[in-house]
Amino acid sequence: MEDSDIKLIALNFGLDDIKRISEISSGHINATYRVDTPAESFLLQRINTSVFTDPYAVMENIAKVLDRIPVLRLIRTVEGGLCYSGSSGVWRMYNFIENSISYERIASADMAERMGRALRDFHSVLSDLDASGLCETISRFHDMDYRFSEFDDAVRNDRAGRLSSVSDEVNFMMDGRKRASMLSHMYADKALPRRVTHNDAKLSNVLFDRRTGEYITFIDLDTVMPGTLLFDTGDMIRTGCSTAAEDEADLDEVHFSATYFEAMLHGYIDGNAMLTSAEKDLFPESGRTITFIMALRFLTDYLNGDVYYRTGYSDHNLVRARNQIRLIMEMDEYSGGRV
Ligand code: ADP
Ligand code: GN1
Ligand code: MG
């Protein structure tokens, strides 16, 4: 979008003296801009309304959660609303957290432990928020039966004519269905506690302090809703225990780091009073499950012709899917295939 369009949108949040606008393109879903004024900086985001079909419900959820996370603030519109809706879409604004940085890969065991603590503290601060007071912003988001039905549909229709080139990956998904569905079935059967969870708890959705390395906060709260905390530990393990970014094309770079895993788990469990033993026992499996669901979703999007995730080049979703499949294999090698 042109700077002049962004300036018009920012006016609705009371900003009329903008010095600089810079796009941040790391996320896969929303459009994000840093907006600098002489006094302070802001984060302006267009909510992807194809993905979040009820953006007002998303904003209501986020406002409830941010009541407990003071470092991240929603900037209200001049009319007092949680977002601005116009011909260019639905927009929201946060304070820009200065001296912060997000990462695609963990760089040390210390950092892995801090990631674990970031998730522990996020869960803990929301632990007494009533999950039934939050709406489900994307229905059946982590429901493996739903994800497989979308995958089956993509295979059946082969809309982009890509099926014949990915038969190994498709077979890997089909063969792994039963084990990958276990957690989602346990959650549906109420064998796991229903809690307020992030549901997109990947490493790049954590801001760290550039100067101290300490974590600042989880961001990207669009999918905060009821869930099992294993969906979050799973995403933390998926992104924090891989030695490569999620879209690293050189699969020889993709390994599961036992050192990061141990450090991350220590950070998450240390002083954590809310965990049941069933939850603790399933930590390793949660990493495998969420890595599997991502492989499935990336492959589904590849088969559908790249209609969901933002992609940077034509095989991007396939590279991501292959990367996640390799990570599952590496996890299995580490665990000896145990469930
Ligand atoms: P998406 O939903 O598309 O993933 P995110 O909300 O994760 O978008 O934001 C994209 C990136 O913008 C983040 O990875 C982070 O680097 C940066 N970012 C987001 N919110 C803030 C903030 N309040 N302050 C500073 N940087 C932010
Ligand atoms: C998307 O918005 P972003 O980039 O943080 C996706 C997640 C996936 C992730 C994979 C709403 O997250 O579910 O885990 O990409 N978000 C949505 O990197 O689908
Ligand atoms: Mg994000």
Short mmCIF file of C-alpha atoms and ligand atoms in Angstrom, two decimals:
data_model
loop_
_atom_site.label_atom_id
_atom_site.label_comp_id
_atom_site.label_asym_id
_atom_site.label_seq_id
_atom_site.Cartn_x
_atom_site.Cartn_y
_atom_site.Cartn_z
CA MET A 1 0.00 0.00 0.00
CA GLU A 2 1.08 3.58 -0.63
CA ASP A 3 2.29 5.65 2.32
CA SER A 4 -0.49 8.14 1.58
CA ASP A 5 -3.11 5.38 2.12
CA ILE A 6 -1.51 4.31 5.38
CA LYS A 7 -1.49 7.93 6.57
CA LEU A 8 -5.22 8.21 5.92
CA ILE A 9 -5.84 5.06 7.95
CA ALA A 10 -3.60 6.26 10.78
CA LEU A 11 -5.67 9.46 11.01
CA ASN A 12 -8.48 7.29 12.35
CA PHE A 13 -6.25 6.42 15.29
CA GLY A 14 -5.47 10.09 15.92
CA LEU A 15 -2.03 10.13 14.25
CA ASP A 16 -1.52 13.14 12.00
CA ASP A 17 2.23 13.74 12.11
CA ILE A 18 3.86 10.65 10.60
CA LYS A 19 7.57 10.71 9.83
CA ARG A 20 8.07 7.25 8.43
CA ILE A 21 6.20 4.10 7.47
CA SER A 22 7.90 0.72 7.09
CA GLU A 23 6.30 -2.57 6.17
CA ILE A 24 7.10 -5.64 8.33
CA SER A 25 6.59 -8.73 6.19
CA SER A 26 7.60 -11.57 8.52
CA GLY A 27 4.08 -12.83 9.40
CA HIS A 28 2.13 -15.17 7.10
CA ILE A 29 -1.33 -13.71 7.65
CA ASN A 30 -1.84 -10.01 8.38
CA ALA A 31 -0.35 -6.91 6.70
CA THR A 32 1.85 -5.09 9.23
CA TYR A 33 3.38 -1.58 9.22
CA ARG A 34 5.54 0.29 11.64
CA VAL A 35 4.44 3.91 11.82
CA ASP A 36 6.82 6.47 13.36
CA THR A 37 5.74 9.81 14.75
CA PRO A 38 8.12 12.32 16.36
CA ALA A 39 7.01 11.21 19.83
CA GLU A 40 6.58 7.44 19.50
CA SER A 41 6.08 4.53 17.12
CA PHE A 42 3.06 2.36 16.48
CA LEU A 43 2.24 -0.95 14.86
CA LEU A 44 -0.60 -0.73 12.36
CA GLN A 45 -2.11 -3.99 11.09
CA ARG A 46 -4.71 -4.89 8.54
CA ILE A 47 -6.51 -7.95 9.81
CA ASN A 48 -6.80 -10.68 7.18
CA THR A 49 -10.57 -10.98 7.02
CA SER A 50 -10.50 -14.00 4.71
CA VAL A 51 -8.86 -15.85 7.59
CA PHE A 52 -10.58 -14.04 10.48
CA THR A 53 -14.12 -13.67 9.23
CA ASP A 54 -15.31 -11.94 12.42
CA PRO A 55 -12.56 -9.37 13.13
CA TYR A 56 -14.67 -7.68 15.82
CA ALA A 57 -14.80 -10.91 17.81
CA VAL A 58 -11.02 -11.20 17.39
CA MET A 59 -10.58 -7.70 18.79
CA GLU A 60 -12.89 -8.38 21.75
CA ASN A 61 -10.80 -11.43 22.63
CA ILE A 62 -7.55 -9.48 22.31
CA ALA A 63 -8.83 -6.64 24.50
CA LYS A 64 -9.69 -9.14 27.26
CA VAL A 65 -6.27 -10.74 27.08
CA LEU A 66 -4.35 -7.46 26.97
CA ASP A 67 -5.98 -6.34 30.21
CA ARG A 68 -3.42 -8.72 31.72
CA ILE A 69 -0.42 -7.89 29.51
CA PRO A 70 0.34 -4.20 30.09
CA VAL A 71 3.44 -4.04 27.89
CA LEU A 72 1.31 -4.40 24.76
CA ARG A 73 -1.48 -1.82 24.37
CA LEU A 74 -4.26 -1.43 21.85
CA ILE A 75 -4.57 2.11 20.55
CA ARG A 76 -8.24 3.00 20.23
CA THR A 77 -9.69 4.77 17.22
CA VAL A 78 -10.70 8.43 17.59
CA GLU A 79 -14.24 7.15 18.06
CA GLY A 80 -13.15 4.85 20.87
CA GLY A 81 -13.37 1.59 18.89
CA LEU A 82 -11.01 -1.38 19.00
CA CYS A 83 -10.46 -1.24 15.23
CA TYR A 84 -11.16 0.89 12.18
CA SER A 85 -13.12 -0.51 9.27
CA GLY A 86 -13.01 1.19 5.85
CA SER A 87 -12.81 0.46 2.14
CA SER A 88 -9.22 -0.79 2.58
CA GLY A 89 -10.19 -3.33 5.23
CA VAL A 90 -10.22 -3.67 9.01
CA TRP A 91 -7.27 -2.12 10.84
CA ARG A 92 -5.98 -2.07 14.40
CA MET A 93 -3.10 -0.38 16.14
CA TYR A 94 -0.73 -1.27 18.98
CA ASN A 95 2.12 0.56 20.64
CA PHE A 96 5.36 -0.42 18.89
CA ILE A 97 7.56 -2.16 21.44
CA GLU A 98 10.95 -0.47 21.12
CA ASN A 99 14.22 -2.40 21.15
CA SER A 100 12.35 -5.61 20.46
CA ILE A 101 13.17 -8.36 18.01
CA SER A 102 11.57 -11.61 16.91
CA TYR A 103 13.49 -14.64 15.66
CA GLU A 104 12.96 -17.54 13.27
CA ARG A 105 15.49 -19.78 15.04
CA ILE A 106 16.77 -20.27 18.57
CA ALA A 107 20.44 -19.37 18.94
CA SER A 108 21.36 -20.83 22.35
CA ALA A 109 20.11 -22.99 25.21
CA ASP A 110 19.64 -19.82 27.30
CA MET A 111 17.36 -18.41 24.66
CA ALA A 112 15.43 -21.69 24.53
CA GLU A 113 14.90 -21.49 28.28
CA ARG A 114 13.64 -17.91 27.95
CA MET A 115 11.20 -19.03 25.26
CA GLY A 116 9.93 -21.68 27.69
CA ARG A 117 9.48 -19.06 30.39
CA ALA A 118 7.68 -16.74 27.96
CA LEU A 119 5.06 -19.43 27.34
CA ARG A 120 4.84 -20.44 31.01
CA ASP A 121 4.17 -16.84 32.03
CA PHE A 122 1.70 -16.29 29.19
CA HIS A 123 -0.33 -19.33 30.28
CA SER A 124 -0.07 -18.41 33.90
CA VAL A 125 -1.26 -14.83 33.49
CA LEU A 126 -4.33 -16.08 31.59
CA SER A 127 -4.99 -19.10 33.79
CA ASP A 128 -7.93 -17.58 35.64
CA LEU A 129 -9.52 -15.97 32.59
CA ASP A 130 -12.76 -17.77 31.80
CA ALA A 131 -12.17 -19.64 28.51
CA SER A 132 -15.88 -19.66 27.75
CA GLY A 133 -15.81 -15.84 27.67
CA LEU A 134 -13.60 -15.96 24.57
CA CYS A 135 -14.95 -16.69 21.13
CA GLU A 136 -13.45 -19.23 18.76
CA THR A 137 -11.86 -16.91 16.17
CA ILE A 138 -11.18 -19.72 13.69
CA SER A 139 -13.42 -22.67 14.13
CA ARG A 140 -11.80 -26.11 14.54
CA PHE A 141 -8.37 -24.51 14.23
CA HIS A 142 -6.43 -27.41 15.75
CA ASP A 143 -8.97 -30.12 15.04
CA MET A 144 -7.01 -32.77 13.16
CA ASP A 145 -10.16 -34.37 11.69
CA TYR A 146 -11.05 -31.02 10.15
CA ARG A 147 -7.51 -30.48 8.87
CA PHE A 148 -7.50 -33.95 7.32
CA SER A 149 -10.88 -33.35 5.70
CA GLU A 150 -9.45 -30.18 4.09
CA PHE A 151 -6.39 -32.16 3.02
CA ASP A 152 -8.50 -35.01 1.58
CA ASP A 153 -10.51 -32.44 -0.33
CA ALA A 154 -7.33 -30.82 -1.70
CA VAL A 155 -6.01 -34.21 -2.82
CA ARG A 156 -9.32 -35.14 -4.43
CA ASN A 157 -9.62 -31.89 -6.37
CA ASP A 158 -5.94 -31.27 -7.20
CA ARG A 159 -6.90 -27.69 -8.06
CA ALA A 160 -3.40 -26.52 -8.96
CA GLY A 161 -2.40 -29.71 -10.80
CA ARG A 162 0.45 -30.35 -8.36
CA LEU A 163 -0.60 -33.69 -6.86
CA SER A 164 1.59 -35.94 -9.00
CA SER A 165 4.74 -34.13 -7.86
CA VAL A 166 4.08 -34.64 -4.13
CA SER A 167 3.04 -38.27 -3.78
CA ASP A 168 5.74 -39.06 -1.17
CA GLU A 169 4.60 -36.17 1.02
CA VAL A 170 0.92 -37.06 0.59
CA ASN A 171 1.64 -40.67 1.59
CA PHE A 172 3.59 -39.53 4.64
CA MET A 173 0.57 -37.54 5.78
CA MET A 174 -1.89 -40.38 5.12
CA ASP A 175 0.28 -42.90 6.98
CA GLY A 176 0.60 -40.61 10.00
CA ARG A 177 -3.07 -39.84 10.47
CA LYS A 178 -3.88 -41.97 13.51
CA ARG A 179 -1.01 -40.91 15.71
CA ALA A 180 -1.25 -37.27 14.67
CA SER A 181 -4.94 -37.17 15.66
CA MET A 182 -4.44 -38.45 19.20
CA LEU A 183 -4.12 -35.11 21.03
CA SER A 184 -6.94 -33.47 19.16
CA HIS A 185 -9.19 -36.43 19.99
CA MET A 186 -8.15 -36.36 23.65
CA TYR A 187 -8.99 -32.67 23.79
CA ALA A 188 -12.36 -33.22 22.10
CA ASP A 189 -13.09 -36.06 24.56
CA LYS A 190 -12.28 -33.74 27.49
CA ALA A 191 -9.34 -35.90 28.57
CA LEU A 192 -7.24 -32.71 28.58
CA PRO A 193 -8.19 -29.49 30.43
CA ARG A 194 -9.70 -26.68 28.40
CA ARG A 195 -7.72 -23.51 29.00
CA VAL A 196 -7.05 -20.12 27.45
CA THR A 197 -4.29 -20.73 24.93
CA HIS A 198 -2.44 -18.77 22.24
CA ASN A 199 -2.77 -21.31 19.43
CA ASP A 200 0.04 -19.75 17.36
CA ALA A 201 2.80 -19.98 19.96
CA LYS A 202 5.68 -20.09 17.53
CA LEU A 203 9.04 -18.52 18.21
CA SER A 204 8.54 -15.59 15.83
CA ASN A 205 5.46 -14.57 17.79
CA VAL A 206 7.59 -13.76 20.83
CA LEU A 207 9.32 -10.41 21.18
CA PHE A 208 12.73 -10.44 22.87
CA ASP A 209 14.67 -7.46 24.18
CA ARG A 210 17.52 -6.70 21.73
CA ARG A 211 19.73 -5.44 24.56
CA THR A 212 19.26 -8.03 27.30
CA GLY A 213 17.97 -11.04 25.34
CA GLU A 214 15.13 -11.45 27.86
CA TYR A 215 11.67 -12.16 26.48
CA ILE A 216 9.22 -9.24 26.48
CA THR A 217 5.88 -10.73 25.49
CA PHE A 218 3.97 -12.99 23.16
CA ILE A 219 2.35 -11.08 20.30
CA ASP A 220 -0.03 -12.05 17.48
CA LEU A 221 -3.02 -12.74 19.68
CA ASP A 222 -5.62 -13.31 16.94
CA THR A 223 -6.01 -16.97 17.78
CA VAL A 224 -6.11 -16.70 21.57
CA MET A 225 -9.13 -18.83 22.42
CA PRO A 226 -10.03 -22.01 24.31
CA GLY A 227 -7.63 -24.90 23.72
CA THR A 228 -5.22 -27.29 25.36
CA LEU A 229 -1.88 -25.82 26.35
CA LEU A 230 -0.33 -28.73 24.43
CA PHE A 231 -1.19 -26.91 21.19
CA ASP A 232 1.10 -24.15 22.45
CA THR A 233 3.90 -26.31 23.85
CA GLY A 234 3.74 -28.11 20.49
CA ASP A 235 4.28 -24.92 18.50
CA MET A 236 7.01 -23.84 20.88
CA ILE A 237 8.83 -27.15 20.39
CA ARG A 238 8.22 -27.15 16.61
CA THR A 239 9.81 -23.75 16.11
CA GLY A 240 12.22 -23.60 19.02
CA CYS A 241 13.84 -27.03 18.80
CA SER A 242 14.51 -27.02 15.08
CA THR A 243 17.99 -25.97 14.03
CA ALA A 244 16.52 -24.34 10.91
CA ALA A 245 13.79 -21.86 10.06
CA GLU A 246 10.42 -23.28 9.05
CA ASP A 247 11.11 -22.55 5.37
CA GLU A 248 14.74 -23.64 5.18
CA ALA A 249 14.99 -25.46 1.83
CA ASP A 250 18.22 -27.32 2.63
CA LEU A 251 16.85 -30.23 4.60
CA ASP A 252 20.31 -31.20 5.82
CA GLU A 253 20.08 -28.10 8.01
CA VAL A 254 16.93 -29.35 9.74
CA HIS A 255 17.66 -31.17 13.00
CA PHE A 256 15.88 -31.58 16.30
CA SER A 257 17.96 -30.08 19.09
CA ALA A 258 17.72 -32.12 22.29
CA THR A 259 19.65 -29.36 24.08
CA TYR A 260 17.08 -26.72 23.18
CA PHE A 261 14.26 -29.12 24.01
CA GLU A 262 15.55 -29.76 27.53
CA ALA A 263 16.22 -26.06 28.15
CA MET A 264 12.83 -25.00 26.83
CA LEU A 265 11.01 -27.57 28.89
CA HIS A 266 12.90 -26.53 31.98
CA GLY A 267 11.89 -22.91 31.37
CA TYR A 268 8.28 -23.92 30.87
CA ILE A 269 7.93 -26.33 33.79
CA ASP A 270 10.05 -24.59 36.43
CA GLY A 271 7.67 -23.00 38.94
CA ASN A 272 4.65 -23.87 36.78
CA ALA A 273 1.84 -24.81 39.15
CA MET A 274 -0.94 -25.36 36.65
CA LEU A 275 0.16 -28.53 34.86
CA THR A 276 -1.51 -31.91 35.19
CA SER A 277 0.57 -35.04 34.84
CA ALA A 278 -1.24 -35.96 31.60
CA GLU A 279 -0.21 -32.61 30.14
CA LYS A 280 3.39 -33.07 31.25
CA ASP A 281 3.58 -36.59 29.83
CA LEU A 282 2.41 -35.41 26.43
CA PHE A 283 4.91 -32.57 25.92
CA PRO A 284 7.14 -34.41 23.45
CA GLU A 285 4.11 -35.68 21.55
CA SER A 286 2.72 -32.15 21.36
CA GLY A 287 5.79 -31.04 19.39
CA ARG A 288 5.34 -33.85 16.93
CA THR A 289 1.59 -33.25 16.61
CA ILE A 290 1.85 -29.54 15.87
CA THR A 291 4.71 -30.09 13.44
CA PHE A 292 2.49 -32.64 11.70
CA ILE A 293 -0.49 -30.29 11.52
CA MET A 294 1.72 -27.58 9.97
CA ALA A 295 3.09 -29.99 7.37
CA LEU A 296 -0.48 -30.97 6.59
CA ARG A 297 -1.67 -27.36 6.31
CA PHE A 298 1.28 -26.23 4.16
CA LEU A 299 0.84 -29.21 1.85
CA THR A 300 -2.92 -28.60 1.64
CA ASP A 301 -2.28 -24.98 0.68
CA TYR A 302 0.29 -26.06 -1.91
CA LEU A 303 -2.25 -28.43 -3.48
CA ASN A 304 -4.89 -25.70 -3.45
CA GLY A 305 -2.60 -23.27 -5.30
CA ASP A 306 -1.32 -21.13 -2.35
CA VAL A 307 -4.58 -19.51 -1.34
CA TYR A 308 -4.10 -19.23 2.45
CA TYR A 309 -0.52 -18.47 3.51
CA ARG A 310 1.50 -15.56 2.21
CA THR A 311 4.22 -17.04 -0.03
CA GLY A 312 7.43 -15.51 -1.34
CA TYR A 313 7.91 -17.82 -4.35
CA SER A 314 6.00 -20.53 -6.17
CA ASP A 315 7.12 -23.60 -4.18
CA HIS A 316 7.27 -21.87 -0.81
CA ASN A 317 4.49 -23.93 0.75
CA LEU A 318 6.05 -27.16 -0.52
CA VAL A 319 9.43 -26.17 0.93
CA ARG A 320 7.71 -25.49 4.25
CA ALA A 321 5.85 -28.83 4.16
CA ARG A 322 9.02 -30.79 3.35
CA ASN A 323 10.90 -28.97 6.08
CA GLN A 324 8.24 -29.91 8.65
CA ILE A 325 8.18 -33.53 7.49
CA ARG A 326 11.95 -33.70 7.91
CA LEU A 327 11.61 -32.25 11.39
CA ILE A 328 9.10 -34.97 12.32
CA MET A 329 11.58 -37.60 11.12
CA GLU A 330 14.31 -35.99 13.20
CA MET A 331 12.01 -35.94 16.24
CA ASP A 332 11.27 -39.63 15.73
CA GLU A 333 14.95 -40.41 15.54
CA TYR A 334 15.50 -38.58 18.83
CA SER A 335 12.61 -40.27 20.63
CA GLY A 336 13.10 -43.70 19.06
CA GLY A 337 9.52 -43.50 17.71
CA ARG A 338 7.95 -43.53 21.21
CA VAL A 339 4.53 -41.97 21.65
P1 ADP B 1 1.09 -12.02 11.58
O1 ADP B 1 -0.24 -12.26 12.21
O2 ADP B 1 0.99 -11.70 10.13
O3 ADP B 1 2.04 -13.12 11.88
P2 ADP B 1 2.31 -10.49 13.74
O4 ADP B 1 1.29 -9.91 14.66
O5 ADP B 1 3.00 -11.71 14.20
O6 ADP B 1 1.68 -10.69 12.28
O7 ADP B 1 3.40 -9.35 13.45
C1 ADP B 1 4.42 -9.52 12.47
C2 ADP B 1 5.77 -9.08 13.03
O8 ADP B 1 5.70 -7.71 13.44
C3 ADP B 1 6.20 -9.81 14.30
O9 ADP B 1 6.88 -11.00 14.00
C4 ADP B 1 7.10 -8.79 14.99
O10 ADP B 1 8.41 -8.84 14.44
C5 ADP B 1 6.49 -7.46 14.60
N1 ADP B 1 5.59 -6.92 15.66
C6 ADP B 1 4.29 -7.25 15.86
N2 ADP B 1 3.75 -6.54 16.87
C7 ADP B 1 4.73 -5.73 17.34
C8 ADP B 1 4.78 -4.71 18.37
N3 ADP B 1 3.70 -4.38 19.10
N4 ADP B 1 5.98 -4.08 18.57
C9 ADP B 1 7.06 -4.38 17.81
N5 ADP B 1 7.07 -5.30 16.82
C10 ADP B 1 5.92 -5.98 16.57
C1 GN1 B 2 0.50 -18.49 10.64
O1 GN1 B 2 0.32 -15.34 11.47
P1 GN1 B 2 1.51 -16.22 11.68
O2 GN1 B 2 2.49 -16.13 10.59
O3 GN1 B 2 2.10 -15.96 13.03
C2 GN1 B 2 -0.73 -19.32 11.02
C3 GN1 B 2 -0.35 -20.35 12.09
C4 GN1 B 2 0.78 -21.21 11.61
C5 GN1 B 2 1.95 -20.33 11.17
C6 GN1 B 2 3.06 -21.16 10.59
C7 GN1 B 2 -4.06 -17.73 11.65
O4 GN1 B 2 0.94 -17.73 11.74
O5 GN1 B 2 -1.45 -21.17 12.38
O6 GN1 B 2 1.24 -21.98 12.66
O7 GN1 B 2 1.54 -19.35 10.22
N1 GN1 B 2 -1.79 -18.48 11.51
C8 GN1 B 2 -3.04 -18.66 11.10
O8 GN1 B 2 4.23 -20.43 10.60
O9 GN1 B 2 -3.37 -19.55 10.31
MG MG B 3 2.90 -13.76 13.61
#
